[in-house]
Short mmCIF file of N, CA and C in Angstrom, two decimals:
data_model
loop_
_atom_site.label_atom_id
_atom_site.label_comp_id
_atom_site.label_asym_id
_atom_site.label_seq_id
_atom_site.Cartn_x
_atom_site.Cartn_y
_atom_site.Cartn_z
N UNK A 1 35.93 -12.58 -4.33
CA UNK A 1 35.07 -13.49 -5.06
C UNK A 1 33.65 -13.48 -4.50
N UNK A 2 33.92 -13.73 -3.00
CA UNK A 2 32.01 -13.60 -2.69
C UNK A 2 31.25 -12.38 -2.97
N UNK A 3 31.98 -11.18 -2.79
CA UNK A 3 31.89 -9.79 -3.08
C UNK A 3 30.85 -9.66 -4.34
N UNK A 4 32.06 -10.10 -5.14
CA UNK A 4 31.51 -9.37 -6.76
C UNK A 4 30.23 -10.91 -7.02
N UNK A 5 30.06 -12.23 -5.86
CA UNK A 5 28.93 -12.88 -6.09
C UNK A 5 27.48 -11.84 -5.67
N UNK A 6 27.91 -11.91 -4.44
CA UNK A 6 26.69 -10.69 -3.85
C UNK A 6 26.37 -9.73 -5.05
N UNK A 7 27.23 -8.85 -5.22
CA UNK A 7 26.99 -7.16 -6.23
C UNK A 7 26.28 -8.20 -7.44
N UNK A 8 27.08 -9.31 -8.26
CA UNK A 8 26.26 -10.04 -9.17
C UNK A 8 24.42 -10.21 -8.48
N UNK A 9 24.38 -10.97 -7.71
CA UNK A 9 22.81 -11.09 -7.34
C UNK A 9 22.53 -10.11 -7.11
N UNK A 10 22.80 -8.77 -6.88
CA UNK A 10 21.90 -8.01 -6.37
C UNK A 10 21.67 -6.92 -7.45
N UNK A 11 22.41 -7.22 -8.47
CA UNK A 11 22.08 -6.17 -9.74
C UNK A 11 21.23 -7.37 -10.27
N UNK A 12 21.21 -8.45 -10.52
CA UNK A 12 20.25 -9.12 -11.13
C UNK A 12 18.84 -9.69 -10.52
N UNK A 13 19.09 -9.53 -9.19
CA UNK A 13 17.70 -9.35 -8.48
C UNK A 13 17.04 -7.67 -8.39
N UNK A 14 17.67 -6.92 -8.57
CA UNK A 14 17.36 -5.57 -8.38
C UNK A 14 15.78 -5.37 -9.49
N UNK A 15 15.97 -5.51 -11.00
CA UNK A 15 14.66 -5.07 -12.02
C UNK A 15 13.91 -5.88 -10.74
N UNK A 16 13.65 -7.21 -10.82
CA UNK A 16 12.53 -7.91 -10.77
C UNK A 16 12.35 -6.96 -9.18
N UNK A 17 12.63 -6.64 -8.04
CA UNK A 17 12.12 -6.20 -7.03
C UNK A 17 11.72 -5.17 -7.44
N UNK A 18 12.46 -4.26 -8.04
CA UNK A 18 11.57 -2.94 -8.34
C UNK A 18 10.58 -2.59 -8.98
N UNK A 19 10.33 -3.89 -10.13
CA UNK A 19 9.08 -3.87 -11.04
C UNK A 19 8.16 -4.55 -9.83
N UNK A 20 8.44 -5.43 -8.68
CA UNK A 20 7.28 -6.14 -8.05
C UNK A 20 6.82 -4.50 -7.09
N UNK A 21 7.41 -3.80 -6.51
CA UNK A 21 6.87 -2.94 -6.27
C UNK A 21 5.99 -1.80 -6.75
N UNK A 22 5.03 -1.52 -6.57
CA UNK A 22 5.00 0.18 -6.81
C UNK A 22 4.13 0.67 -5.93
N UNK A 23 4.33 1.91 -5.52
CA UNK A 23 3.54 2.94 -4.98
C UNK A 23 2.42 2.84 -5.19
N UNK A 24 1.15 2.89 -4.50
CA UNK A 24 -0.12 3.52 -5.16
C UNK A 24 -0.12 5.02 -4.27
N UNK A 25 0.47 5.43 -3.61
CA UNK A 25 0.51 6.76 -3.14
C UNK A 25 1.35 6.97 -1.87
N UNK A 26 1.67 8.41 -1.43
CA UNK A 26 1.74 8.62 -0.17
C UNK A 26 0.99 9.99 0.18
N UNK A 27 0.17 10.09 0.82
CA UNK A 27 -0.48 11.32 1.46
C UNK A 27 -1.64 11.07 2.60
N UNK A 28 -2.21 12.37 3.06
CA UNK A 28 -2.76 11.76 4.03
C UNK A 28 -4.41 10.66 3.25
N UNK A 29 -4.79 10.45 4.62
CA UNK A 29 -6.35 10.13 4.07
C UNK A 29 -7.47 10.42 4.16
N UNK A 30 -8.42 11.18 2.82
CA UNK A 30 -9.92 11.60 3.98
C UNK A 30 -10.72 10.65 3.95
N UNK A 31 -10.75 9.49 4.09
CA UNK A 31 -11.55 8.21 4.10
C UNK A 31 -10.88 6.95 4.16
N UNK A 32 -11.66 6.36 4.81
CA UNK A 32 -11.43 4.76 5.14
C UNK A 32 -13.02 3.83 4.60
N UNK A 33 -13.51 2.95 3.90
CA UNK A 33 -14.60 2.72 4.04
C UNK A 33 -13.93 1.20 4.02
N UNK A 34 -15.64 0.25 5.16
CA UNK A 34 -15.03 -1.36 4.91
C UNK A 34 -16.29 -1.73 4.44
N UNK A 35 -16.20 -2.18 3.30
CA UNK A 35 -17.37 -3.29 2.49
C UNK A 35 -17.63 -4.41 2.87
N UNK A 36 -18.61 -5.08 3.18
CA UNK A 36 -19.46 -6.21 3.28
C UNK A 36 -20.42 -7.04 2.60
N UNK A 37 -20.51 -6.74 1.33
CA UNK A 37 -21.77 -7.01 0.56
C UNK A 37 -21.03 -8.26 0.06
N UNK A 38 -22.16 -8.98 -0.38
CA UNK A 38 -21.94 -10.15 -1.35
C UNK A 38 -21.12 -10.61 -2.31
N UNK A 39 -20.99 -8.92 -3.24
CA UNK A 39 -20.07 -8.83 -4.38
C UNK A 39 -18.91 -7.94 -3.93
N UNK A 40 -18.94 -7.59 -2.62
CA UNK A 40 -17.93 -7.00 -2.11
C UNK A 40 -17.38 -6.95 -0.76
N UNK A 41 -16.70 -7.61 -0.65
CA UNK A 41 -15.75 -7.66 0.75
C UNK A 41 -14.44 -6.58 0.54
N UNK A 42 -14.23 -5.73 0.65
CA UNK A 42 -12.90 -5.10 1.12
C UNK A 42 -13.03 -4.06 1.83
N UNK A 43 -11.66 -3.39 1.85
CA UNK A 43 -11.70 -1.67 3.04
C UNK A 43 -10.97 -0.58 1.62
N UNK A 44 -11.46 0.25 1.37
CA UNK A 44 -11.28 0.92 0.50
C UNK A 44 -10.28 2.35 1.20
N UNK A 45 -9.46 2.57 0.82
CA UNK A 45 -8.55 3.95 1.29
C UNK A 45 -8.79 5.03 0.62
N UNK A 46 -9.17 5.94 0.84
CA UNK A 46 -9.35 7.65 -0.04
C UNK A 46 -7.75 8.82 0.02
N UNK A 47 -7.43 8.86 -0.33
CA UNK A 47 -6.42 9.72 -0.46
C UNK A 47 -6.75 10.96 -0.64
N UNK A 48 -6.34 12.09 0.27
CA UNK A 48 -6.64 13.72 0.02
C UNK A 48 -5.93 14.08 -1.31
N UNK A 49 -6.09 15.24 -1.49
CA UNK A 49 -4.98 15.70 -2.45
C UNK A 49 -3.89 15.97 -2.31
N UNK A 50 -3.33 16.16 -1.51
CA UNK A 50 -1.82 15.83 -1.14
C UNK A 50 -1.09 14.94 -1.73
N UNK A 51 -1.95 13.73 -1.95
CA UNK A 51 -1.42 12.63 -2.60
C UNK A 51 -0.15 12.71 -3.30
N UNK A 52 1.08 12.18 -3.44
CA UNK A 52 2.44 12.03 -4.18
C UNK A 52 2.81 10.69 -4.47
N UNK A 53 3.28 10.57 -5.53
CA UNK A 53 3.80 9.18 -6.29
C UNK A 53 2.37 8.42 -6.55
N UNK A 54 1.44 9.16 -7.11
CA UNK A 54 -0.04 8.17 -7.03
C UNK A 54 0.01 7.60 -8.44
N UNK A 55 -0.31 6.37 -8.04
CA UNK A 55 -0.04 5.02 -9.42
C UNK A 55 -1.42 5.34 -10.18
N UNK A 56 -1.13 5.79 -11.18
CA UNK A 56 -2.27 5.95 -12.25
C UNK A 56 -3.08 5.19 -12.66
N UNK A 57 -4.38 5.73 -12.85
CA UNK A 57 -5.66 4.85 -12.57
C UNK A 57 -6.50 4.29 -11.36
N UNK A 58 -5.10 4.99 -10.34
CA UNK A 58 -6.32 4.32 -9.09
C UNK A 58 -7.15 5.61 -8.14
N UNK A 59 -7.00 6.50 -8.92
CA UNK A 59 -7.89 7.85 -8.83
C UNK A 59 -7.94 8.33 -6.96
N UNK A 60 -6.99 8.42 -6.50
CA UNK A 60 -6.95 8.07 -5.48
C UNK A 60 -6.98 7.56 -4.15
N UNK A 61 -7.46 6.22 -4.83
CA UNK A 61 -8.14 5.20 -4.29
C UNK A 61 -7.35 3.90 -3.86
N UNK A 62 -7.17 3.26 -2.70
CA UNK A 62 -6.38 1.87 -2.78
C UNK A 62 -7.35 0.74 -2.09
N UNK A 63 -7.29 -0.44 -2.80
CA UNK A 63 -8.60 -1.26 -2.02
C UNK A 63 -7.62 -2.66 -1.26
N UNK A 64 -7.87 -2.72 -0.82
CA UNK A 64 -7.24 -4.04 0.57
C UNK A 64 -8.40 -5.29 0.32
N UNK A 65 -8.54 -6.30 -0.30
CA UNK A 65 -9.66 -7.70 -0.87
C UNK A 65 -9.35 -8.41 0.48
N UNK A 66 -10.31 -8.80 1.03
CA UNK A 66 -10.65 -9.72 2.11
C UNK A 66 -10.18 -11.14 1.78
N UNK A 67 -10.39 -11.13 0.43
CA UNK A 67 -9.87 -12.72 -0.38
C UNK A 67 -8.71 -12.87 -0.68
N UNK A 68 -7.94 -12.06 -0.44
CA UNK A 68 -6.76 -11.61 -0.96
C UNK A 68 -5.40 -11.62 0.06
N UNK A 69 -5.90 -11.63 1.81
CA UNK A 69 -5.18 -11.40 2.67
C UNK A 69 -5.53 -12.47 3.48
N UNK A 70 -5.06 -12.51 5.07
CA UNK A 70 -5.00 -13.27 5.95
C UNK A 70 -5.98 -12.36 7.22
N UNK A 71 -6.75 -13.05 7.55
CA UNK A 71 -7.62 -12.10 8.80
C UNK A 71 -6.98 -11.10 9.34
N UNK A 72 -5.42 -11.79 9.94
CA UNK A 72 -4.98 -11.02 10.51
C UNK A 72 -4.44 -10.34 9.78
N UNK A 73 -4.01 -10.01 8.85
CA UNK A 73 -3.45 -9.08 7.85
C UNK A 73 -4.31 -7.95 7.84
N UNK A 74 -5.53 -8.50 7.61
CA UNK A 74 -6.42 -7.41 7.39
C UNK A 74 -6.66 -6.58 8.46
N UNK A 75 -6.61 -7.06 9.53
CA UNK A 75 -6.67 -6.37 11.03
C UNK A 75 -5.19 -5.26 11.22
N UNK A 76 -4.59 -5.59 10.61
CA UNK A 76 -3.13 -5.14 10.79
C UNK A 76 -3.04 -3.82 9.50
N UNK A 77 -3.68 -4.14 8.47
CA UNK A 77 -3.74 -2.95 7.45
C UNK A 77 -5.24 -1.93 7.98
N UNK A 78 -5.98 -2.46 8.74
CA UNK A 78 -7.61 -1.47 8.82
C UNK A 78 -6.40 -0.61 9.99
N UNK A 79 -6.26 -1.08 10.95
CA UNK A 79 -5.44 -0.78 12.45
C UNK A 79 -4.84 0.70 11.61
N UNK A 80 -3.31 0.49 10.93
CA UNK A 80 -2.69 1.12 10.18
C UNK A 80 -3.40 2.71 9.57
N UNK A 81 -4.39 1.98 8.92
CA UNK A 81 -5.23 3.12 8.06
C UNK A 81 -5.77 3.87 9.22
N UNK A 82 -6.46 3.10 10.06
CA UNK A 82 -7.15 4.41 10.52
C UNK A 82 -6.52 4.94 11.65
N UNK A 83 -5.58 4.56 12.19
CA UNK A 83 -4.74 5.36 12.90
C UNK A 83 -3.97 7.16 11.37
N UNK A 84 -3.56 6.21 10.92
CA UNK A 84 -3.20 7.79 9.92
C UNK A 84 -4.37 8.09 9.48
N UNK A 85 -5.62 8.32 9.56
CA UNK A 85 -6.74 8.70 9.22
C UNK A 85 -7.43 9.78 10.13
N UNK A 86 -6.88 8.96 11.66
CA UNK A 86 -6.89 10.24 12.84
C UNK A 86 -6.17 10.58 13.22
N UNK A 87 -5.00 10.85 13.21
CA UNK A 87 -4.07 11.33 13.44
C UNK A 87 -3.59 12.22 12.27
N UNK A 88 -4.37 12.40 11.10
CA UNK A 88 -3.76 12.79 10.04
C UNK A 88 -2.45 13.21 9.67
N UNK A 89 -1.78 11.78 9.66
CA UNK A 89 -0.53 11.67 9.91
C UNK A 89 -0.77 11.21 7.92
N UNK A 90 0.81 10.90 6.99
CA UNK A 90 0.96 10.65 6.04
C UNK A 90 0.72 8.82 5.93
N UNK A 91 0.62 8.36 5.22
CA UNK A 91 0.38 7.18 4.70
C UNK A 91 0.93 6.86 3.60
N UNK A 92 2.02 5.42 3.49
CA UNK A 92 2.55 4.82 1.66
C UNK A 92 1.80 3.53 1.88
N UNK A 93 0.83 3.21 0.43
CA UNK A 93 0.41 2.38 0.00
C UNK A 93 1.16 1.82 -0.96
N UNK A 94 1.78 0.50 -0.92
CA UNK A 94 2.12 0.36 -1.81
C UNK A 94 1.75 -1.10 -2.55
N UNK A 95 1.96 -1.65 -3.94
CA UNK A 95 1.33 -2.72 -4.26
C UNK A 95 2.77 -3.27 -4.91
N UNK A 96 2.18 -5.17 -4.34
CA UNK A 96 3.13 -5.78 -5.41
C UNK A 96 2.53 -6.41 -6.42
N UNK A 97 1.82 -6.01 -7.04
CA UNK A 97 1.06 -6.43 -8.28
C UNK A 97 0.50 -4.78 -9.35
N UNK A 98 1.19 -4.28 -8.86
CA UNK A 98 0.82 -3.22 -10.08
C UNK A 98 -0.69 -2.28 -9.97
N UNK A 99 -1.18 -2.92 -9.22
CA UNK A 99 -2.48 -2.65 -9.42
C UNK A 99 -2.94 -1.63 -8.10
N UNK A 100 -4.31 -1.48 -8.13
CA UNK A 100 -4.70 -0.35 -6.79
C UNK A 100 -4.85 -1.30 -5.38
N UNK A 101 -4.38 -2.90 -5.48
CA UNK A 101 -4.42 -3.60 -3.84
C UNK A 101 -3.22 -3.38 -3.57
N UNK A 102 -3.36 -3.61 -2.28
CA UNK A 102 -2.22 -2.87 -1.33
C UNK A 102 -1.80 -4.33 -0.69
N UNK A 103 -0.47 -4.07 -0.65
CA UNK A 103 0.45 -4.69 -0.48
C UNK A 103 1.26 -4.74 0.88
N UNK A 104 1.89 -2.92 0.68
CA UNK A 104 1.89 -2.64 2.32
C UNK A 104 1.71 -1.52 2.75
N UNK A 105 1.76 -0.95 3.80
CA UNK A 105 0.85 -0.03 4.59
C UNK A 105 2.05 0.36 5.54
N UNK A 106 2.12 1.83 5.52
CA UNK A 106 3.28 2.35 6.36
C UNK A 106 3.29 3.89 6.61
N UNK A 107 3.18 3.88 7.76
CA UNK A 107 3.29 5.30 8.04
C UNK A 107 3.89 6.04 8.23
N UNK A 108 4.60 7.50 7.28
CA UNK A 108 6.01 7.97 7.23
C UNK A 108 5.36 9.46 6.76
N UNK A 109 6.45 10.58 6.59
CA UNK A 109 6.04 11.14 5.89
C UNK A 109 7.00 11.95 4.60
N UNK A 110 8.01 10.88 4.50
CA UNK A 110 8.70 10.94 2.86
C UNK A 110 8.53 9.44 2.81
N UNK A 111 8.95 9.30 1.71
CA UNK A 111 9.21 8.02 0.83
C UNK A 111 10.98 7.81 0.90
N UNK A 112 10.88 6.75 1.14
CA UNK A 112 12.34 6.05 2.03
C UNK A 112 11.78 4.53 1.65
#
Protein backbone atom coordinates (compact mmCIF):
# COMPACT_ATOMS: atom_id res chain seq x y z
CA UNK A 1 0.00 0.00 0.00
CA UNK A 2 2.69 2.66 0.84
CA UNK A 3 4.57 1.37 -2.23
CA UNK A 4 2.10 1.86 -4.97
CA UNK A 5 1.41 5.51 -2.60
CA UNK A 6 5.05 6.56 -3.33
CA UNK A 7 5.12 5.15 -7.35
CA UNK A 8 1.45 7.16 -7.29
CA UNK A 9 3.31 10.58 -6.20
CA UNK A 10 6.07 10.17 -8.07
CA UNK A 11 4.47 9.58 -11.51
CA UNK A 12 2.28 12.51 -10.67
CA UNK A 13 4.96 14.73 -9.44
CA UNK A 14 7.28 13.60 -12.23
CA UNK A 15 5.58 16.20 -15.57
CA UNK A 16 5.58 19.13 -13.22
CA UNK A 17 9.55 18.55 -12.19
CA UNK A 18 10.54 17.93 -15.55
CA UNK A 19 8.70 20.81 -17.19
CA UNK A 20 10.26 23.08 -14.07
CA UNK A 21 13.55 22.09 -15.38
CA UNK A 22 15.47 22.67 -18.47
CA UNK A 23 18.87 22.82 -19.68
CA UNK A 24 20.17 25.99 -21.12
CA UNK A 25 23.36 24.01 -22.05
CA UNK A 26 26.32 21.92 -21.23
CA UNK A 27 29.76 22.81 -22.71
CA UNK A 28 32.68 24.53 -21.96
CA UNK A 29 32.87 28.45 -21.61
CA UNK A 30 34.71 31.20 -23.62
CA UNK A 31 33.38 33.96 -21.46
CA UNK A 32 32.20 35.08 -18.24
CA UNK A 33 31.16 38.86 -18.21
CA UNK A 34 29.64 40.74 -14.77
CA UNK A 35 27.41 43.83 -15.48
CA UNK A 36 26.99 46.79 -13.34
CA UNK A 37 25.15 49.46 -15.05
CA UNK A 38 21.97 50.96 -14.00
CA UNK A 39 19.82 48.99 -16.43
CA UNK A 40 21.95 46.13 -15.81
CA UNK A 41 23.11 44.14 -12.97
CA UNK A 42 23.98 40.51 -13.93
CA UNK A 43 27.03 37.95 -14.93
CA UNK A 44 26.42 36.78 -18.34
CA UNK A 45 27.91 33.05 -19.39
CA UNK A 46 29.22 32.50 -23.14
CA UNK A 47 29.18 29.05 -24.21
CA UNK A 48 31.88 27.69 -26.89
CA UNK A 49 30.60 25.62 -29.50
CA UNK A 50 30.72 22.55 -28.00
CA UNK A 51 27.67 23.52 -26.48
CA UNK A 52 24.95 20.32 -26.10
CA UNK A 53 21.32 20.32 -25.02
CA UNK A 54 21.33 24.31 -25.69
CA UNK A 55 17.72 25.70 -24.90
CA UNK A 56 16.75 27.64 -27.92
CA UNK A 57 16.90 31.20 -28.15
CA UNK A 58 19.48 31.73 -25.71
CA UNK A 59 22.14 31.82 -28.52
CA UNK A 60 24.56 30.58 -26.32
CA UNK A 61 24.21 32.67 -23.75
CA UNK A 62 22.96 32.18 -19.92
CA UNK A 63 22.44 35.35 -17.68
CA UNK A 64 22.45 34.93 -13.67
CA UNK A 65 20.00 38.67 -12.50
CA UNK A 66 21.45 40.11 -9.36
CA UNK A 67 17.61 40.73 -8.55
CA UNK A 68 16.85 37.50 -8.98
CA UNK A 69 19.28 35.66 -6.44
CA UNK A 70 20.69 35.92 -2.94
CA UNK A 71 24.33 37.65 -2.63
CA UNK A 72 25.45 34.67 -1.69
CA UNK A 73 24.04 32.75 -4.43
CA UNK A 74 25.53 34.89 -6.67
CA UNK A 75 28.99 34.42 -5.18
CA UNK A 76 28.43 30.72 -5.37
CA UNK A 77 27.28 30.72 -9.25
CA UNK A 78 30.34 33.61 -10.40
CA UNK A 79 32.87 31.05 -8.07
CA UNK A 80 31.37 27.98 -10.24
CA UNK A 81 31.63 29.74 -13.67
CA UNK A 82 34.84 30.82 -13.52
CA UNK A 83 36.47 28.04 -12.11
CA UNK A 84 35.09 25.95 -15.41
CA UNK A 85 36.14 28.92 -17.39
CA UNK A 86 39.83 28.18 -16.25
CA UNK A 87 40.06 25.11 -15.98
CA UNK A 88 38.18 24.55 -19.14
CA UNK A 89 36.46 22.01 -17.61
CA UNK A 90 32.47 21.36 -18.97
CA UNK A 91 29.65 23.32 -17.41
CA UNK A 92 25.33 22.47 -17.08
CA UNK A 93 23.32 25.50 -16.87
CA UNK A 94 20.28 24.84 -16.12
CA UNK A 95 16.90 26.94 -15.62
CA UNK A 96 13.74 26.54 -13.67
CA UNK A 97 11.79 28.93 -15.52
CA UNK A 98 12.30 28.09 -19.07
CA UNK A 99 14.13 30.86 -19.87
CA UNK A 100 18.11 31.81 -20.43
CA UNK A 101 18.45 32.54 -16.11
CA UNK A 102 20.14 30.03 -14.51
CA UNK A 103 18.95 28.18 -11.99
CA UNK A 104 21.82 25.84 -11.36
CA UNK A 105 25.36 25.63 -12.08
CA UNK A 106 27.32 22.33 -12.11
CA UNK A 107 30.28 21.07 -13.21
CA UNK A 108 30.34 17.62 -15.01
CA UNK A 109 31.09 16.50 -18.17
CA UNK A 110 27.85 14.38 -19.30
CA UNK A 111 24.49 15.19 -18.33
CA UNK A 112 23.35 12.95 -15.36
Amino acid sequence: MIKQLFVGAALTLTPFMSAAITDIGLGTLKGVKVYDYSSNRSIRLYFNNDVQYELAGCNKTATITYSKHTADKMDHFLSLALSAYMSGKKVRLTSASADCEVSQISLQDTRF
